[in-house]
Amino acid sequence: MMDANLTGLKRELLELTTLYEISKALNSSLNLEVTLKSILDVLHKHMGMERGTIALLDERANEISIQVAHGMPPEAMKRGKYKIGEGITGKVVQAGEPIVVPNVGEEPLFLNKTKARGDLSKKNISFICVPIKLENKTVGTLSVDRLFSDSVSFEEDIRLLTIISSMAAQAVKISQMVQREKEALLDENRMLRSELQEKYRFENIVGESKKMQDVYHTVAVVAPTKGTVLLRGESGTGKELIAKAIHYNSTRKDKAFIKFSCAALPETLLESELFGYEKGAFTGAASVKRGRFEAADGGTIFLDEVGDMTLAMQVKFLRVLQEREFERVGGLETLKVDVRLIAATNKDLEAAVREGKFREDLYYRLNVLPIFLPPLRERREDIPLLVYHFIKKFSHENQKDVSDLTKQAWEQVLNYQWPGNVRELENCMERAVIVCQKNPIDVSDLPGPIQNVNTAGVPAQPGQNAGTLPAVVEALERQMIRDTLQKTDGNRRKAAQLLGITERILGYKLKNYPGLYDN
C-alpha cells in the first residue's frame, strides 16, 4: 500500500514509472486480455491498488462485463455484469464521467455484484471508476479499490487513472482493428472456398459422354468417404480437376487442399518436401520447415505421379498411408496427421508391380477406390462441349469477341486424335483465340499438327484432302460404333444402351456401314 504521506515528488516519480511500464506492456502484445491484465498488475505494483477491474461494453448485448481483474477470483468476475445505467459501472458508461465512492459501505448505488469484498459494512473501502473512451464514445471502465483515508487525493488518482484509461482505449482500438482484419480475412477465405466449391461442382465439369457420366457417379460415391482414391489415366485427362471435385464435395471441403507432383524429384528432396525437415538436418536447413502432409492436416493431399517414387521412398510413403504418422527429416518426434489421400498416375502400376519397380503392398493401399479417366479420343462426343467452353473462357480472359469455329476448322478439330487429351485441346483453343483476327476461328489459327490431319485423325500427306464435315461425322460415328461393339463383345443391345440409341437404330446403321464389325 502506498504511504499517504508521500511527497509530491515521490508521487510524480511513481506515476511516471507506472505510465512507462504500462506503455511498455501495451507495446509488447496484441492480445487484448494480456495487455489489460498488465495494466492492473502495474497499478498494484507501483500505486498500491488493492483491487481493480477493466470492464468493456458489448453493444450488441447492451451489457458491460468485467474482462480482466486483479485481486478477484474468476467466479467473482463472472458475476460482474451490468446494464447501462446500472450501479456505479453502468452510470459511468452512461454518463461518460468518473465517479468516486469514498466509502462503498455507505453508497446504495454500489451493488457489490461480484461479492469479492465480503461484508462492506465492516470495511472502509473507497472506489474509483473512470470511463474508457474511444473517439468520444465510452467503451468500458477502469475501476480500482483504495483503502479509505482522508489523506488520499482522489483528484490526483482520477487524473492518473484517466490517462491510463486513454492508454487502455488505444489497446481496445488496436484489438478491434485486428479483429476486423481477422474477420475480413475469414470472410474472404469463406468466400474463396465457396467459389471453389461452386467451381468444382460435378455439374461444372465439362463432359456429357457415357464414360464421363460413369466418372461423375463414382466421384459422387467416393467424395463423402475417407478412403484413399487412385486416379488413373493418361496425362492431360483432368486428374487434378477430379481430385479437387472430390475434395470440395467432401466433409473436408473447409480444410486445406494441398497438391504436389512426385515426378522428376530426387529422393532426398521429395522426402523433405512431403515430410518437412528440422533445423540443421542438412546444409541449408536454417529453420524448421513443415512438409506437405503437415500442411494438409485435416484436409486432403493430392499426390500426382506417385508411380515415379523410388522403392526406398515408397517404403516411407507406405508407413504414412498405414499409420498416418512420420518424422521430419533430421527429426526424432513422431508427428500424426489426419489426411485424406488422393493419388494419381499415368503409369501402368500393374506392370510396374510385376517388374518389381512398384511395391505390391503400396499398390493395394493406393488402389482402394480407383477411378479411370478416359482419354479424349474415347469420348469424342465431348469435344464440341469442351471447344465452346474453352473459347468462352479465353475470349473473356483476352477480351475478344470469338464464339465459334469455321466449318473447316471444326473438321480438323473433330478429326484430330488429341494425344495430349483435354490439356492439349485447352492449349489449342487458347492459342486460336489469341492469334485469330476474326470470328469464327479458322483452320489457319489452329496449331500445325491439327491443320494437317485427314479423316483418320493422322497428319495428312501433301495434297491430301482433310475431308468434309459429313465425312468427319461419319468417320466419328463409325469409330464410336466399332469401339462400343468391341467393348461389349458384339452384344448389340448393350452397345445400343452405351451409345444412347435404340437397338433398331444401331441395326440400321450397321446395314449402312457393312463390314464395320465382324465377330
Short mmCIF file of C-alpha atoms in Angstrom, two decimals:
data_model
loop_
_atom_site.label_atom_id
_atom_site.label_comp_id
_atom_site.label_asym_id
_atom_site.label_seq_id
_atom_site.Cartn_x
_atom_site.Cartn_y
_atom_site.Cartn_z
CA MET A 1 0.00 0.00 0.00
CA MET A 2 1.27 3.42 -0.90
CA ASP A 3 2.04 5.65 2.06
CA ALA A 4 -0.44 8.56 2.05
CA ASN A 5 2.28 10.95 3.27
CA LEU A 6 4.49 10.54 0.23
CA THR A 7 5.82 13.83 -1.04
CA GLY A 8 4.58 15.27 -4.30
CA LEU A 9 7.93 14.48 -5.93
CA LYS A 10 7.82 10.83 -4.96
CA ARG A 11 4.23 10.60 -6.17
CA GLU A 12 5.26 12.10 -9.51
CA LEU A 13 8.11 9.59 -9.90
CA LEU A 14 5.74 6.73 -9.13
CA GLU A 15 3.26 7.99 -11.69
CA LEU A 16 5.96 8.31 -14.38
CA THR A 17 7.22 4.81 -13.59
CA THR A 18 3.68 3.47 -13.73
CA LEU A 19 2.93 5.12 -17.09
CA TYR A 20 6.28 3.97 -18.53
CA GLU A 21 5.71 0.34 -17.58
CA ILE A 22 2.12 0.40 -18.84
CA SER A 23 3.35 1.86 -22.14
CA LYS A 24 5.88 -0.99 -22.45
CA ALA A 25 3.17 -3.53 -21.71
CA LEU A 26 0.88 -2.08 -24.38
CA ASN A 27 3.64 -2.44 -26.99
CA SER A 28 4.54 -5.99 -26.02
CA SER A 29 1.40 -7.85 -27.08
CA LEU A 30 -1.59 -7.68 -29.44
CA ASN A 31 -3.59 -9.88 -27.08
CA LEU A 32 -6.13 -7.52 -25.51
CA GLU A 33 -6.68 -9.60 -22.39
CA VAL A 34 -2.93 -9.87 -21.70
CA THR A 35 -2.46 -6.14 -22.25
CA LEU A 36 -5.32 -5.08 -19.98
CA LYS A 37 -4.23 -7.50 -17.26
CA SER A 38 -0.73 -5.99 -17.30
CA ILE A 39 -2.22 -2.50 -16.68
CA LEU A 40 -3.82 -3.70 -13.45
CA ASP A 41 -0.65 -5.53 -12.40
CA VAL A 42 1.41 -2.33 -12.79
CA LEU A 43 -1.16 -0.32 -10.80
CA HIS A 44 -0.97 -2.81 -7.98
CA LYS A 45 2.83 -2.88 -8.01
CA HIS A 46 3.54 0.85 -8.04
CA MET A 47 0.39 2.63 -6.87
CA GLY A 48 -0.83 0.36 -4.11
CA MET A 49 -4.05 -0.69 -5.84
CA GLU A 50 -5.78 -3.36 -3.74
CA ARG A 51 -8.33 -4.50 -6.28
CA GLY A 52 -9.02 -3.42 -9.84
CA THR A 53 -11.11 -4.30 -12.86
CA ILE A 54 -11.44 -3.35 -16.51
CA ALA A 55 -14.92 -3.83 -17.94
CA LEU A 56 -15.90 -3.45 -21.59
CA LEU A 57 -19.22 -2.67 -23.24
CA ASP A 58 -20.82 -5.20 -25.58
CA GLU A 59 -23.14 -3.00 -27.64
CA ARG A 60 -24.95 -5.95 -29.22
CA ALA A 61 -25.90 -7.35 -25.81
CA ASN A 62 -26.25 -3.86 -24.26
CA GLU A 63 -24.17 -5.18 -21.36
CA ILE A 64 -20.94 -4.25 -19.57
CA SER A 65 -18.88 -7.15 -18.27
CA ILE A 66 -15.58 -7.46 -16.46
CA GLN A 67 -12.83 -8.57 -18.87
CA VAL A 68 -9.81 -8.64 -16.53
CA ALA A 69 -9.36 -8.17 -12.80
CA HIS A 70 -6.70 -8.05 -10.12
CA GLY A 71 -7.42 -9.38 -6.64
CA MET A 72 -10.66 -11.02 -7.73
CA PRO A 73 -11.34 -14.75 -8.25
CA PRO A 74 -12.76 -15.94 -11.63
CA GLU A 75 -16.19 -16.76 -10.19
CA ALA A 76 -16.47 -13.19 -8.88
CA MET A 77 -15.51 -11.81 -12.31
CA LYS A 78 -18.29 -13.82 -13.97
CA ARG A 79 -20.83 -12.09 -11.71
CA GLY A 80 -19.56 -8.65 -12.78
CA LYS A 81 -22.14 -7.85 -15.47
CA TYR A 82 -24.08 -4.57 -15.64
CA LYS A 83 -26.67 -2.94 -17.84
CA ILE A 84 -26.01 0.63 -18.98
CA GLY A 85 -27.01 2.90 -16.08
CA GLU A 86 -26.93 0.05 -13.55
CA GLY A 87 -24.72 0.55 -10.49
CA ILE A 88 -21.58 2.69 -10.46
CA THR A 89 -20.08 0.96 -13.51
CA GLY A 90 -23.28 1.35 -15.53
CA LYS A 91 -23.59 5.03 -14.51
CA VAL A 92 -20.00 5.78 -15.62
CA VAL A 93 -20.63 4.19 -19.02
CA GLN A 94 -23.94 6.03 -19.36
CA ALA A 95 -22.60 9.47 -18.36
CA GLY A 96 -19.03 9.11 -19.60
CA GLU A 97 -17.74 10.77 -16.40
CA PRO A 98 -15.65 9.44 -13.45
CA ILE A 99 -17.36 8.55 -10.18
CA VAL A 100 -15.65 8.37 -6.78
CA VAL A 101 -17.23 6.49 -3.88
CA PRO A 102 -15.33 7.42 -0.68
CA ASN A 103 -16.86 4.52 1.27
CA VAL A 104 -18.64 1.74 -0.64
CA GLY A 105 -20.37 0.57 2.53
CA GLU A 106 -22.34 3.83 2.64
CA GLU A 107 -23.17 4.10 -1.07
CA PRO A 108 -26.51 2.50 -2.17
CA LEU A 109 -25.53 2.66 -5.86
CA PHE A 110 -22.60 0.35 -5.19
CA LEU A 111 -24.19 -3.06 -5.93
CA ASN A 112 -21.26 -5.33 -4.98
CA LYS A 113 -22.36 -7.83 -7.63
CA THR A 114 -19.01 -9.61 -7.61
CA LYS A 115 -19.23 -10.33 -3.84
CA ALA A 116 -15.43 -10.07 -3.87
CA ARG A 117 -15.24 -7.66 -0.94
CA GLY A 118 -17.23 -9.61 1.63
CA ASP A 119 -19.28 -7.63 4.20
CA LEU A 120 -18.98 -3.99 3.09
CA SER A 121 -20.46 -2.64 6.34
CA LYS A 122 -17.33 -3.76 8.18
CA LYS A 123 -14.82 -2.30 5.73
CA ASN A 124 -13.76 1.22 4.81
CA ILE A 125 -13.08 0.91 1.08
CA SER A 126 -13.05 3.71 -1.45
CA PHE A 127 -13.87 3.02 -5.09
CA ILE A 128 -12.82 5.00 -8.17
CA CYS A 129 -14.31 4.31 -11.60
CA VAL A 130 -13.29 6.19 -14.75
CA PRO A 131 -14.60 5.76 -18.31
CA ILE A 132 -12.54 4.24 -21.14
CA LYS A 133 -13.31 6.39 -24.15
CA LEU A 134 -12.62 5.73 -27.78
CA GLU A 135 -13.32 8.57 -30.21
CA ASN A 136 -15.54 10.34 -27.62
CA LYS A 137 -17.55 7.16 -27.08
CA THR A 138 -17.42 5.25 -23.79
CA VAL A 139 -16.45 1.63 -24.48
CA GLY A 140 -15.75 0.49 -20.92
CA THR A 141 -14.50 1.37 -17.45
CA LEU A 142 -11.35 1.18 -15.35
CA SER A 143 -12.09 0.88 -11.64
CA VAL A 144 -9.88 0.46 -8.55
CA ASP A 145 -10.32 -0.03 -4.80
CA ARG A 146 -8.27 2.02 -2.39
CA LEU A 147 -8.22 1.83 1.44
CA PHE A 148 -10.35 4.69 2.72
CA SER A 149 -8.20 7.55 4.08
CA ASP A 150 -8.68 11.31 4.35
CA SER A 151 -5.13 11.85 3.13
CA VAL A 152 -5.83 10.26 -0.28
CA SER A 153 -6.18 12.79 -3.12
CA PHE A 154 -8.98 11.49 -5.29
CA GLU A 155 -8.35 14.25 -7.82
CA GLU A 156 -4.79 13.02 -8.38
CA ASP A 157 -5.97 9.41 -8.64
CA ILE A 158 -8.68 10.34 -11.16
CA ARG A 159 -6.16 12.29 -13.24
CA LEU A 160 -3.75 9.33 -13.34
CA LEU A 161 -6.48 6.76 -13.99
CA THR A 162 -7.91 8.92 -16.79
CA ILE A 163 -4.51 8.96 -18.51
CA ILE A 164 -4.23 5.19 -18.08
CA SER A 165 -7.78 4.66 -19.36
CA SER A 166 -6.88 6.54 -22.54
CA MET A 167 -3.94 4.18 -22.99
CA ALA A 168 -6.26 1.22 -22.44
CA ALA A 169 -8.59 2.70 -25.07
CA GLN A 170 -5.77 2.52 -27.63
CA ALA A 171 -5.29 -1.16 -26.78
CA VAL A 172 -9.02 -1.69 -27.34
CA LYS A 173 -8.81 0.18 -30.65
CA ILE A 174 -5.89 -1.95 -31.89
CA SER A 175 -7.71 -5.09 -30.80
CA GLN A 176 -10.83 -4.03 -32.71
CA MET A 177 -8.74 -3.30 -35.82
CA VAL A 178 -7.04 -6.70 -35.61
CA GLN A 179 -10.41 -8.39 -35.07
CA ARG A 180 -11.93 -6.58 -38.06
CA GLU A 181 -8.98 -7.59 -40.25
CA LYS A 182 -9.26 -11.16 -39.00
CA GLU A 183 -12.99 -11.24 -39.71
CA ALA A 184 -12.37 -9.73 -43.15
CA LEU A 185 -9.77 -12.40 -43.89
CA LEU A 186 -12.12 -15.12 -42.63
CA ASP A 187 -14.94 -13.72 -44.77
CA GLU A 188 -12.61 -13.62 -47.77
CA ASN A 189 -11.47 -17.16 -47.03
CA ARG A 190 -15.06 -18.36 -46.76
CA MET A 191 -15.93 -16.56 -49.99
CA LEU A 192 -12.97 -18.09 -51.83
CA ARG A 193 -13.81 -21.56 -50.52
CA SER A 194 -17.41 -21.05 -51.54
CA GLU A 195 -16.25 -20.05 -55.02
CA LEU A 196 -14.01 -23.11 -55.19
CA GLN A 197 -16.84 -25.37 -54.08
CA GLU A 198 -19.05 -23.83 -56.77
CA LYS A 199 -16.31 -24.10 -59.38
CA TYR A 200 -15.65 -27.77 -58.67
CA ARG A 201 -19.25 -28.94 -58.53
CA PHE A 202 -19.74 -32.02 -60.69
CA GLU A 203 -22.14 -30.09 -62.91
CA ASN A 204 -19.35 -27.63 -63.80
CA ILE A 205 -17.02 -30.28 -65.17
CA VAL A 206 -17.42 -30.31 -68.94
CA GLY A 207 -18.41 -33.63 -70.46
CA GLU A 208 -21.66 -35.48 -71.07
CA SER A 209 -20.38 -38.72 -72.57
CA LYS A 210 -21.29 -42.06 -71.04
CA LYS A 211 -17.73 -42.57 -69.81
CA MET A 212 -17.65 -39.20 -68.06
CA GLN A 213 -21.07 -39.85 -66.53
CA ASP A 214 -19.58 -43.02 -65.05
CA VAL A 215 -16.72 -40.93 -63.62
CA TYR A 216 -19.14 -38.41 -62.07
CA HIS A 217 -21.14 -41.21 -60.48
CA THR A 218 -18.03 -42.77 -58.94
CA VAL A 219 -16.77 -39.40 -57.69
CA ALA A 220 -20.14 -38.69 -56.06
CA VAL A 221 -19.94 -42.04 -54.27
CA VAL A 222 -16.34 -41.73 -53.01
CA ALA A 223 -16.24 -37.98 -52.19
CA PRO A 224 -18.02 -38.17 -48.79
CA THR A 225 -15.83 -41.08 -47.63
CA LYS A 226 -12.37 -41.12 -46.05
CA GLY A 227 -10.99 -43.73 -48.45
CA THR A 228 -7.83 -43.31 -50.49
CA VAL A 229 -8.58 -42.56 -54.15
CA LEU A 230 -6.32 -43.53 -57.05
CA LEU A 231 -6.90 -41.58 -60.28
CA ARG A 232 -5.71 -43.43 -63.38
CA GLY A 233 -5.42 -42.08 -66.88
CA GLU A 234 -3.18 -40.53 -69.49
CA SER A 235 -1.55 -37.17 -69.00
CA GLY A 236 -3.92 -34.30 -69.62
CA THR A 237 -7.17 -36.15 -68.88
CA GLY A 238 -8.08 -33.90 -65.92
CA LYS A 239 -6.94 -35.85 -62.87
CA GLU A 240 -6.28 -32.71 -60.82
CA LEU A 241 -9.73 -31.36 -61.71
CA ILE A 242 -11.38 -34.56 -60.47
CA ALA A 243 -9.19 -34.55 -57.32
CA LYS A 244 -10.45 -31.05 -56.49
CA ALA A 245 -14.03 -32.10 -57.19
CA ILE A 246 -13.63 -34.95 -54.69
CA HIS A 247 -12.18 -32.62 -52.04
CA TYR A 248 -14.68 -29.77 -52.45
CA ASN A 249 -17.60 -32.21 -52.35
CA SER A 250 -16.34 -33.93 -49.19
CA THR A 251 -16.64 -33.22 -45.46
CA ARG A 252 -13.11 -31.76 -45.64
CA LYS A 253 -14.07 -29.00 -48.07
CA ASP A 254 -13.38 -26.25 -45.50
CA LYS A 255 -9.85 -27.54 -44.87
CA ALA A 256 -6.69 -27.38 -46.97
CA PHE A 257 -6.28 -28.96 -50.40
CA ILE A 258 -2.55 -29.50 -50.97
CA LYS A 259 -1.30 -30.66 -54.36
CA PHE A 260 2.19 -31.95 -55.12
CA SER A 261 3.84 -33.76 -58.04
CA CYS A 262 6.24 -36.58 -57.23
CA ALA A 263 7.74 -36.57 -60.74
CA ALA A 264 11.37 -35.79 -61.51
CA LEU A 265 12.43 -35.12 -57.90
CA PRO A 266 15.41 -36.81 -56.24
CA GLU A 267 14.53 -38.98 -53.25
CA THR A 268 16.03 -36.68 -50.59
CA LEU A 269 14.23 -33.60 -51.92
CA LEU A 270 10.94 -35.50 -52.28
CA GLU A 271 11.17 -36.71 -48.67
CA SER A 272 11.85 -33.22 -47.27
CA GLU A 273 9.01 -31.74 -49.37
CA LEU A 274 6.48 -34.32 -48.20
CA PHE A 275 7.53 -34.67 -44.55
CA GLY A 276 9.41 -31.42 -43.83
CA TYR A 277 12.74 -31.10 -42.05
CA GLU A 278 14.27 -29.93 -38.78
CA LYS A 279 16.73 -27.07 -38.42
CA GLY A 280 20.24 -28.32 -39.20
CA ALA A 281 19.02 -31.54 -40.84
CA PHE A 282 21.28 -30.77 -43.82
CA THR A 283 23.29 -27.92 -45.27
CA GLY A 284 20.96 -25.01 -45.89
CA ALA A 285 18.31 -26.13 -43.39
CA ALA A 286 18.39 -22.88 -41.41
CA SER A 287 14.98 -23.36 -39.79
CA VAL A 288 12.21 -25.90 -39.29
CA LYS A 289 10.04 -26.45 -42.36
CA ARG A 290 6.64 -28.12 -42.39
CA GLY A 291 6.07 -30.67 -45.11
CA ARG A 292 3.06 -31.11 -47.37
CA PHE A 293 1.48 -33.72 -45.12
CA GLU A 294 1.54 -31.34 -42.14
CA ALA A 295 0.12 -28.54 -44.28
CA ALA A 296 -2.74 -30.83 -45.34
CA ASP A 297 -3.64 -31.93 -41.78
CA GLY A 298 -7.42 -32.10 -41.53
CA GLY A 299 -7.79 -31.75 -45.29
CA THR A 300 -6.74 -33.50 -48.48
CA ILE A 301 -3.36 -34.08 -50.11
CA PHE A 302 -3.24 -34.76 -53.85
CA LEU A 303 -0.06 -36.53 -54.94
CA ASP A 304 0.36 -36.65 -58.69
CA GLU A 305 2.66 -39.11 -60.49
CA VAL A 306 3.06 -41.44 -57.48
CA GLY A 307 4.31 -44.08 -59.90
CA ASP A 308 7.60 -42.15 -60.16
CA MET A 309 8.59 -42.73 -56.50
CA THR A 310 11.74 -44.74 -55.81
CA LEU A 311 11.37 -48.03 -53.94
CA ALA A 312 13.04 -46.54 -50.84
CA MET A 313 10.61 -43.61 -50.86
CA GLN A 314 7.69 -45.99 -51.38
CA VAL A 315 8.51 -47.65 -48.02
CA LYS A 316 8.30 -44.32 -46.17
CA PHE A 317 5.16 -43.36 -48.05
CA LEU A 318 3.51 -46.68 -47.21
CA ARG A 319 4.03 -46.03 -43.49
CA VAL A 320 2.20 -42.70 -43.74
CA LEU A 321 -0.69 -44.41 -45.50
CA GLN A 322 -0.93 -47.16 -42.90
CA GLU A 323 -0.20 -45.28 -39.67
CA ARG A 324 -0.81 -41.62 -40.62
CA GLU A 325 2.46 -40.76 -38.86
CA PHE A 326 6.01 -39.76 -39.84
CA GLU A 327 9.11 -37.87 -38.71
CA ARG A 328 10.56 -34.78 -40.31
CA VAL A 329 13.95 -35.22 -41.98
CA GLY A 330 16.53 -34.97 -39.20
CA GLY A 331 13.86 -35.16 -36.50
CA LEU A 332 13.02 -37.65 -33.75
CA GLU A 333 9.49 -36.54 -32.87
CA THR A 334 6.75 -38.65 -34.45
CA LEU A 335 4.03 -36.47 -35.96
CA LYS A 336 0.48 -37.66 -36.56
CA VAL A 337 -1.80 -36.23 -39.22
CA ASP A 338 -5.42 -36.63 -40.29
CA VAL A 339 -5.15 -36.50 -44.08
CA ARG A 340 -7.26 -37.86 -46.91
CA LEU A 341 -5.04 -39.02 -49.78
CA ILE A 342 -5.84 -38.74 -53.47
CA ALA A 343 -3.09 -40.16 -55.67
CA ALA A 344 -2.74 -40.03 -59.44
CA THR A 345 -0.59 -41.67 -62.09
CA ASN A 346 -0.41 -42.22 -65.82
CA LYS A 347 1.84 -45.26 -65.34
CA ASP A 348 0.84 -48.90 -65.68
CA LEU A 349 1.20 -49.74 -61.98
CA GLU A 350 0.28 -53.39 -62.50
CA ALA A 351 3.18 -53.79 -64.92
CA ALA A 352 5.47 -51.90 -62.54
CA VAL A 353 4.49 -54.31 -59.74
CA ARG A 354 5.27 -57.32 -61.95
CA GLU A 355 8.64 -55.81 -62.86
CA GLY A 356 9.49 -55.12 -59.20
CA LYS A 357 9.52 -51.34 -59.70
CA PHE A 358 6.49 -50.66 -57.52
CA ARG A 359 5.73 -52.28 -54.16
CA GLU A 360 2.75 -54.61 -54.27
CA ASP A 361 1.62 -53.70 -50.72
CA LEU A 362 1.69 -49.99 -51.61
CA TYR A 363 -0.25 -50.68 -54.80
CA TYR A 364 -3.07 -52.31 -52.84
CA ARG A 365 -3.03 -49.47 -50.28
CA LEU A 366 -3.44 -46.92 -53.06
CA ASN A 367 -5.88 -48.87 -55.18
CA VAL A 368 -8.74 -48.74 -52.64
CA LEU A 369 -11.02 -46.52 -54.74
CA PRO A 370 -9.69 -46.41 -58.32
CA ILE A 371 -11.16 -44.02 -60.88
CA PHE A 372 -10.13 -44.27 -64.53
CA LEU A 373 -10.29 -41.08 -66.58
CA PRO A 374 -10.82 -41.84 -70.28
CA PRO A 375 -8.63 -40.20 -72.93
CA LEU A 376 -10.33 -37.62 -75.09
CA ARG A 377 -10.27 -39.89 -78.14
CA GLU A 378 -12.60 -42.28 -76.26
CA ARG A 379 -15.15 -39.58 -75.52
CA ARG A 380 -15.08 -37.62 -78.74
CA GLU A 381 -18.69 -36.54 -78.34
CA ASP A 382 -17.43 -34.21 -75.56
CA ILE A 383 -15.09 -32.34 -77.92
CA PRO A 384 -17.67 -29.73 -79.10
CA LEU A 385 -18.68 -29.01 -75.48
CA LEU A 386 -15.04 -28.56 -74.47
CA VAL A 387 -14.27 -26.39 -77.51
CA TYR A 388 -17.12 -23.98 -76.74
CA HIS A 389 -16.17 -23.97 -73.04
CA PHE A 390 -12.55 -23.01 -73.77
CA ILE A 391 -13.46 -20.45 -76.44
CA LYS A 392 -15.75 -18.71 -73.97
CA LYS A 393 -13.12 -18.84 -71.22
CA PHE A 394 -10.23 -17.46 -73.29
CA SER A 395 -12.35 -14.91 -75.13
CA HIS A 396 -13.31 -13.45 -71.75
CA GLU A 397 -9.71 -13.53 -70.48
CA ASN A 398 -8.36 -11.86 -73.61
CA GLN A 399 -11.33 -9.51 -74.13
CA LYS A 400 -12.01 -10.82 -77.64
CA ASP A 401 -15.29 -11.43 -79.42
CA VAL A 402 -14.81 -15.05 -80.51
CA SER A 403 -17.58 -17.63 -80.31
CA ASP A 404 -17.13 -20.41 -82.86
CA LEU A 405 -15.02 -22.26 -85.43
CA THR A 406 -15.40 -22.28 -89.20
CA LYS A 407 -16.71 -25.44 -90.85
CA GLN A 408 -13.19 -26.37 -92.00
CA ALA A 409 -11.73 -25.77 -88.53
CA TRP A 410 -14.39 -28.00 -86.97
CA GLU A 411 -13.47 -30.76 -89.44
CA GLN A 412 -9.84 -30.68 -88.35
CA VAL A 413 -10.61 -30.48 -84.63
CA LEU A 414 -13.06 -33.39 -84.80
CA ASN A 415 -10.64 -35.47 -86.89
CA TYR A 416 -7.60 -34.97 -84.67
CA GLN A 417 -6.75 -37.74 -82.17
CA TRP A 418 -5.69 -35.40 -79.31
CA PRO A 419 -2.83 -37.43 -77.83
CA GLY A 420 -2.43 -34.70 -75.20
CA ASN A 421 -6.10 -35.04 -74.27
CA VAL A 422 -8.10 -32.18 -72.71
CA ARG A 423 -4.97 -30.24 -71.79
CA GLU A 424 -3.85 -30.21 -75.43
CA LEU A 425 -7.32 -29.12 -76.55
CA GLU A 426 -7.33 -26.32 -73.98
CA ASN A 427 -3.91 -25.08 -75.11
CA CYS A 428 -5.04 -25.28 -78.75
CA MET A 429 -8.14 -23.17 -78.11
CA GLU A 430 -6.19 -20.61 -76.08
CA ARG A 431 -3.72 -20.19 -78.93
CA ALA A 432 -6.51 -19.99 -81.51
CA VAL A 433 -8.41 -17.32 -79.59
CA ILE A 434 -5.27 -15.23 -79.14
CA VAL A 435 -3.99 -15.39 -82.74
CA CYS A 436 -7.30 -15.23 -84.62
CA GLN A 437 -8.06 -11.92 -86.30
CA LYS A 438 -11.78 -12.50 -86.79
CA ASN A 439 -14.71 -14.58 -85.62
CA PRO A 440 -15.06 -17.52 -86.18
CA ILE A 441 -11.68 -19.23 -85.69
CA ASP A 442 -10.31 -20.57 -88.99
CA VAL A 443 -8.02 -23.51 -89.80
CA SER A 444 -5.04 -21.19 -90.10
CA ASP A 445 -5.49 -20.20 -86.44
CA LEU A 446 -5.00 -23.80 -85.27
CA PRO A 447 -1.60 -25.36 -84.46
CA GLY A 448 0.20 -27.00 -87.39
CA PRO A 449 -0.43 -30.68 -86.46
CA ILE A 450 -4.19 -30.04 -86.25
CA GLN A 451 -4.29 -28.15 -89.55
CA ASN A 452 -2.96 -31.16 -91.42
CA VAL A 453 -4.97 -34.21 -90.35
CA ASN A 454 -7.07 -36.45 -92.54
CA THR A 455 -10.32 -38.24 -91.70
CA ALA A 456 -8.36 -40.99 -89.96
CA GLY A 457 -7.03 -38.43 -87.50
CA VAL A 458 -3.41 -38.61 -88.66
CA PRO A 459 -1.32 -35.91 -90.36
CA ALA A 460 -2.33 -35.61 -94.00
CA GLN A 461 0.19 -36.09 -96.76
CA PRO A 462 0.86 -33.14 -99.05
CA GLY A 463 -2.10 -32.59 -101.34
CA GLN A 464 -4.40 -34.95 -99.36
CA ASN A 465 -7.95 -33.66 -98.68
CA ALA A 466 -8.75 -33.34 -94.97
CA GLY A 467 -12.41 -34.25 -95.65
CA THR A 468 -15.80 -32.59 -95.41
CA LEU A 469 -17.95 -32.24 -92.28
CA PRO A 470 -20.30 -35.11 -93.26
CA ALA A 471 -17.27 -37.32 -93.83
CA VAL A 472 -15.85 -36.34 -90.43
CA VAL A 473 -19.17 -37.07 -88.68
CA GLU A 474 -19.46 -40.41 -90.48
CA ALA A 475 -15.91 -41.37 -89.51
CA LEU A 476 -16.58 -40.45 -85.90
CA GLU A 477 -19.83 -42.43 -85.87
CA ARG A 478 -18.13 -45.47 -87.41
CA GLN A 479 -15.34 -45.33 -84.83
CA MET A 480 -17.73 -45.00 -81.86
CA ILE A 481 -19.89 -47.93 -83.03
CA ARG A 482 -16.83 -50.09 -83.70
CA ASP A 483 -15.28 -49.31 -80.28
CA THR A 484 -18.57 -49.92 -78.43
CA LEU A 485 -19.22 -53.26 -80.15
CA GLN A 486 -15.70 -54.37 -79.33
CA LYS A 487 -16.24 -53.37 -75.72
CA THR A 488 -19.50 -55.38 -75.50
CA ASP A 489 -18.08 -58.35 -77.47
CA GLY A 490 -20.63 -57.73 -80.22
CA ASN A 491 -23.69 -57.53 -77.94
CA ARG A 492 -25.89 -55.10 -79.88
CA ARG A 493 -28.34 -54.49 -77.03
CA LYS A 494 -25.60 -53.43 -74.62
CA ALA A 495 -23.86 -51.44 -77.35
CA ALA A 496 -27.06 -49.54 -78.17
CA GLN A 497 -27.54 -48.72 -74.47
CA LEU A 498 -23.97 -47.39 -74.19
CA LEU A 499 -24.38 -45.34 -77.38
CA GLY A 500 -27.70 -43.89 -76.18
CA ILE A 501 -29.69 -45.15 -79.17
CA THR A 502 -32.19 -47.96 -79.75
CA GLU A 503 -31.12 -51.39 -80.93
CA ARG A 504 -33.19 -50.87 -84.07
CA ILE A 505 -31.28 -47.68 -85.00
CA LEU A 506 -27.99 -49.45 -84.32
CA GLY A 507 -29.03 -52.25 -86.70
CA TYR A 508 -29.95 -49.71 -89.36
CA LYS A 509 -26.54 -48.01 -89.08
CA LEU A 510 -24.72 -51.35 -89.29
CA LYS A 511 -26.52 -52.02 -92.59
CA ASN A 512 -25.25 -48.68 -93.86
CA TYR A 513 -21.72 -49.50 -92.71
CA PRO A 514 -21.17 -53.06 -93.99
CA GLY A 515 -18.14 -54.87 -92.60
CA LEU A 516 -17.91 -52.41 -89.67
CA TYR A 517 -17.79 -55.17 -87.07
CA ASP A 518 -17.22 -58.85 -87.79
CA ASN A 519 -17.24 -61.17 -84.82
#
